[in-house]
């Protein structure tokens, strides 16, 4: 491992960046260095600009993918290499097109959930939909995270490693109570059957 990669990894760890973010940033920095066959320490604004043009025009990457490279390079040069550049000018972020999400009608949602096999999976997906949670947030819920007095769900270490509360609807509470009565989960609300 090169000293720069070691430094970058340590800088990300001390800032408590998510493991996937760390892996992604290291990969992006490596791809950048390999593109020029030089250490990023020897590369500057002109090479960064050329690389962004390459990602956009030749690789034809979507703006979201280019944004990952931009974030990694900004971290590398600002934090690790301590360059004093105007980063919005030197490493500009592409404008991401704003698209409206596909929104299912209540009937489509009910039809979708009725097609899901297994009570546990149906309860998981219903919780995702009704509370606006990610799958990994739902499968890490404990029975104690459901607060029926205040009608909230406590999400621990969700996206961005943040705790938060989300609203608990009466209908979802009824579904979760039904799930709990039948299965009596102890530690996890939705225990895995995998070893």
GROMACS .gro file of C-alpha atoms in nm, residues 116 136 176 180 186:
model
    5
  116UNK     CA    1  -4.499  -1.094  -0.171
  136UNK     CA    2  -3.114  -0.243   0.596
  176UNK     CA    3  -4.626  -0.507   1.334
  180UNK     CA    4  -4.499  -0.990   1.684
  186UNK     CA    5  -3.678  -1.132   2.090
   0.00000   0.00000   0.00000
